[in-house]
XYZ file of C-alpha atoms in Angstrom:
288
model
C -51.972 -33.751 39.049
C -51.367 -35.842 35.983
C -50.374 -35.572 32.329
C -49.349 -37.520 29.247
C -48.540 -37.319 25.520
C -48.566 -39.831 22.699
C -46.200 -40.835 19.926
C -45.918 -43.959 17.751
C -42.625 -44.822 16.036
C -41.807 -47.585 13.543
C -38.459 -49.365 13.711
C -37.560 -48.419 10.165
C -37.981 -44.945 8.686
C -38.516 -44.058 5.073
C -37.202 -40.552 4.501
C -40.113 -38.187 4.888
C -42.718 -40.959 4.895
C -45.412 -41.288 7.562
C -44.770 -43.988 10.145
C -47.171 -46.872 10.349
C -49.576 -46.555 13.250
C -48.713 -48.719 16.238
C -51.217 -51.350 17.371
C -53.905 -50.210 19.772
C -52.605 -50.094 23.332
C -53.503 -52.975 25.609
C -54.570 -52.386 29.217
C -51.525 -54.210 30.587
C -49.060 -52.228 28.460
C -47.586 -48.982 29.808
C -48.028 -45.564 28.281
C -44.704 -44.731 26.622
C -43.433 -41.148 26.871
C -40.474 -39.629 25.035
C -39.059 -36.393 26.489
C -37.545 -34.486 23.541
C -35.525 -31.281 23.629
C -32.206 -29.773 24.680
C -30.320 -29.640 27.998
C -33.437 -28.544 29.881
C -34.959 -31.894 28.907
C -31.697 -33.767 29.398
C -31.277 -32.396 32.907
C -29.017 -29.573 33.956
C -26.365 -30.721 36.364
C -27.122 -29.731 39.961
C -30.400 -28.270 38.759
C -32.088 -31.619 38.265
C -34.740 -32.532 35.704
C -38.480 -32.449 35.080
C -38.294 -36.100 34.107
C -37.773 -37.267 37.673
C -40.862 -35.717 39.267
C -42.971 -36.373 36.163
C -42.371 -40.119 35.995
C -42.014 -40.641 39.752
C -45.320 -38.868 40.313
C -47.176 -40.847 37.665
C -45.890 -44.166 38.981
C -46.668 -43.208 42.569
C -50.252 -42.515 41.542
C -50.631 -45.896 39.887
C -50.069 -45.001 36.240
C -48.487 -47.608 33.991
C -45.732 -45.685 32.185
C -42.254 -46.038 30.814
C -39.902 -43.738 28.919
C -38.182 -44.027 25.577
C -35.445 -42.126 23.771
C -31.956 -42.507 22.394
C -30.125 -42.822 25.701
C -30.409 -43.239 29.435
C -27.577 -40.916 30.384
C -27.849 -37.737 32.377
C -26.221 -34.353 32.271
C -22.541 -34.271 33.299
C -22.157 -33.619 37.017
C -25.697 -34.612 37.977
C -26.276 -36.715 41.064
C -27.538 -39.983 39.529
C -29.212 -41.003 42.769
C -31.316 -37.850 42.953
C -32.320 -36.452 39.602
C -33.345 -39.194 37.134
C -36.655 -41.020 37.510
C -36.324 -43.708 40.173
C -37.628 -46.542 37.985
C -34.999 -47.742 35.457
C -37.684 -48.181 32.787
C -38.449 -44.448 33.003
C -34.938 -43.082 32.466
C -34.617 -43.015 28.701
C -35.042 -39.694 26.894
C -34.090 -37.671 23.822
C -32.853 -34.518 25.503
C -29.607 -33.352 23.894
C -27.528 -30.664 25.548
C -26.609 -27.690 23.372
C -28.799 -28.660 20.419
C -30.703 -26.217 18.243
C -33.716 -27.091 16.112
C -31.679 -27.403 12.902
C -27.927 -27.702 12.467
C -26.170 -24.357 12.136
C -24.104 -21.726 13.950
C -21.886 -24.467 15.306
C -24.735 -26.438 16.878
C -26.266 -29.770 15.878
C -30.017 -29.755 15.235
C -32.779 -32.006 16.536
C -34.466 -32.037 13.143
C -31.265 -33.293 11.526
C -31.164 -36.146 14.045
C -34.862 -36.924 13.920
C -34.659 -40.025 11.714
C -32.075 -41.511 14.052
C -34.020 -40.521 17.174
C -37.299 -42.026 15.997
C -35.682 -45.220 14.712
C -33.763 -45.851 17.936
C -36.525 -44.811 20.317
C -39.078 -47.267 18.932
C -42.749 -47.109 19.857
C -43.891 -44.284 22.088
C -47.281 -42.927 22.963
C -46.380 -39.388 23.959
C -43.699 -36.803 23.332
C -43.007 -33.685 25.394
C -41.149 -31.038 23.385
C -39.526 -27.799 24.433
C -36.785 -26.523 22.121
C -35.509 -23.190 20.845
C -33.559 -21.891 23.834
C -30.210 -22.480 22.134
C -31.423 -21.109 18.803
C -32.320 -17.773 20.376
C -29.200 -17.825 22.576
C -26.796 -18.168 19.617
C -28.502 -15.377 17.680
C -30.814 -17.193 15.293
C -33.424 -14.622 14.150
C -36.770 -15.257 15.805
C -38.664 -15.775 12.553
C -36.059 -18.264 11.338
C -36.107 -20.153 14.629
C -39.895 -20.276 14.557
C -39.939 -21.534 10.960
C -37.555 -24.296 12.022
C -39.830 -25.127 14.968
C -42.770 -25.395 12.566
C -40.780 -27.807 10.378
C -39.892 -29.975 13.369
C -43.459 -30.106 14.685
C -44.886 -30.689 11.205
C -42.417 -33.528 10.593
C -43.312 -35.201 13.879
C -47.038 -34.779 13.231
C -46.779 -36.315 9.748
C -44.481 -39.196 10.608
C -46.236 -40.027 13.851
C -49.906 -39.270 13.109
C -51.167 -41.334 16.046
C -48.966 -39.546 18.546
C -49.887 -36.796 20.952
C -47.247 -34.095 20.815
C -47.224 -31.650 23.740
C -45.199 -28.520 22.994
C -44.049 -25.546 25.029
C -42.650 -22.087 24.318
C -39.195 -21.527 25.807
C -38.681 -20.071 29.267
C -37.352 -16.597 30.079
C -33.846 -15.940 31.393
C -32.906 -16.076 35.065
C -32.821 -12.294 35.553
C -35.592 -11.371 33.116
C -38.533 -9.585 34.671
C -41.836 -9.551 32.810
C -40.895 -6.082 31.578
C -37.481 -7.286 30.402
C -39.082 -10.221 28.622
C -41.413 -7.865 26.761
C -38.282 -6.159 25.379
C -36.437 -9.422 24.592
C -37.622 -9.284 20.986
C -36.253 -12.636 19.687
C -37.564 -14.669 22.629
C -40.880 -12.787 22.730
C -41.533 -13.167 18.998
C -40.596 -16.854 18.965
C -42.878 -17.650 21.890
C -45.741 -15.444 20.714
C -45.811 -17.186 17.340
C -45.994 -20.598 19.031
C -48.776 -19.514 21.383
C -50.748 -18.054 18.455
C -51.497 -21.583 17.183
C -53.508 -22.495 20.279
C -56.713 -21.736 22.107
C -55.345 -21.299 25.616
C -56.933 -21.935 28.992
C -55.365 -20.792 32.252
C -55.561 -22.356 35.689
C -53.476 -22.575 38.833
C -51.631 -25.565 40.267
C -50.064 -25.927 43.697
C -46.482 -27.225 43.577
C -44.337 -27.501 46.701
C -46.837 -25.256 48.474
C -46.620 -22.493 45.838
C -49.175 -21.347 43.277
C -48.050 -22.057 39.722
C -49.585 -20.664 36.532
C -50.734 -23.466 34.241
C -51.458 -22.550 30.604
C -52.691 -25.388 28.420
C -54.067 -25.251 24.905
C -55.550 -27.046 21.925
C -54.945 -26.191 18.277
C -57.037 -23.262 17.060
C -58.072 -22.668 13.445
C -54.627 -21.278 12.554
C -52.915 -24.279 14.137
C -55.183 -26.731 12.343
C -54.581 -24.950 9.053
C -50.816 -25.210 9.579
C -50.509 -28.771 10.920
C -53.766 -30.417 9.869
C -57.228 -30.488 11.402
C -56.576 -33.911 12.933
C -53.064 -33.182 14.194
C -52.630 -34.364 17.777
C -50.780 -31.364 19.163
C -51.311 -29.714 22.545
C -49.759 -26.789 24.380
C -48.307 -26.806 27.903
C -46.489 -23.563 28.685
C -43.294 -23.880 30.727
C -42.742 -20.132 30.236
C -45.650 -19.300 32.500
C -44.926 -22.134 34.944
C -41.344 -20.948 35.586
C -42.362 -17.295 35.500
C -40.191 -14.183 35.666
C -37.707 -12.508 37.962
C -38.635 -9.637 40.239
C -36.803 -6.331 39.814
C -33.325 -6.633 41.286
C -33.734 -10.326 42.113
C -32.948 -13.420 40.015
C -35.790 -15.841 39.439
C -35.573 -18.354 42.335
C -36.686 -21.171 40.020
C -33.397 -20.980 38.088
C -30.006 -22.593 38.701
C -28.112 -20.482 36.182
C -28.812 -18.132 33.286
C -30.731 -20.694 31.212
C -31.550 -23.738 33.337
C -34.083 -24.283 36.117
C -33.135 -25.705 39.482
C -35.147 -28.613 40.822
C -37.896 -26.346 42.176
C -38.386 -25.027 38.645
C -38.329 -28.506 37.178
C -40.992 -29.552 39.678
C -43.200 -26.810 38.252
C -42.514 -28.014 34.725
C -43.368 -31.590 35.646
C -46.698 -30.485 37.097
C -47.699 -28.621 33.934
C -46.586 -31.413 31.568
C -48.683 -33.744 33.671
C -51.715 -31.469 33.583
C -51.606 -31.615 29.771
C -51.177 -35.381 29.834
C -54.206 -35.778 32.079
C -56.318 -33.981 29.491
C -55.201 -36.461 26.831
C -55.492 -39.748 28.700
C -59.118 -40.193 29.806
C -60.074 -41.043 33.364
C -61.309 -44.512 32.396
C -58.055 -45.547 30.724
C -56.856 -48.695 32.553
C -53.263 -47.439 32.358
C -53.993 -44.558 34.722
C -55.566 -44.317 38.152
């Protein structure tokens, strides 16, 4: 299983201005991926990270990849020998624990840091984005959170027009069954609005011997109208990959109320990769 995303970043940013397109990739240059999001991207303590299995798996299969972002650190308390990608060049990221989409309700926002993130990260070919968990958790109304998500995605699409942006709805809570999720109005509305911008296809992956739902998507007419007909935006749903709890039992893919454990992150890595494989063609010399 394989997947990738693409993002190009200039060293200097003009406020609100599109970034200049990066030069065409050369066969001997790696594909550069920037994981972007909150603590679930950063890595959640003993729970691990999707970044490890994503990058380790790509490298093991002969892909030429590296990571970019604003730091190389990992979540407090994580085992540095286990959870980050093994290759040092794949450890950078832009996952920021506790962040919302925009600053407010006592939380810093990714959108407010975006200029700094893009300037420091430099060139990248792909970004994986899942954000909104903290917005819903601190009580941001679903429609407001979604409008902020649209602003973030639109800003990335305009400033990085040659980048593939792979986005995901947020995952359910540890003890949420499918029935509970259907009644979790803020989370349901936020996710449903994101999914409504895509034509979705469903398949099944096998991860650690288990069947995993894989929902991928391309922009539909509504998505193209919102972000532009040429916007390079794809869907990879972590919500469906992590799944839901069974009645009376917590979801075994979770470490705590919000964060996956490594088994859940392995599922996420597989679905991110499936989306990336649709973007990077088989004949690309940077993949095998």
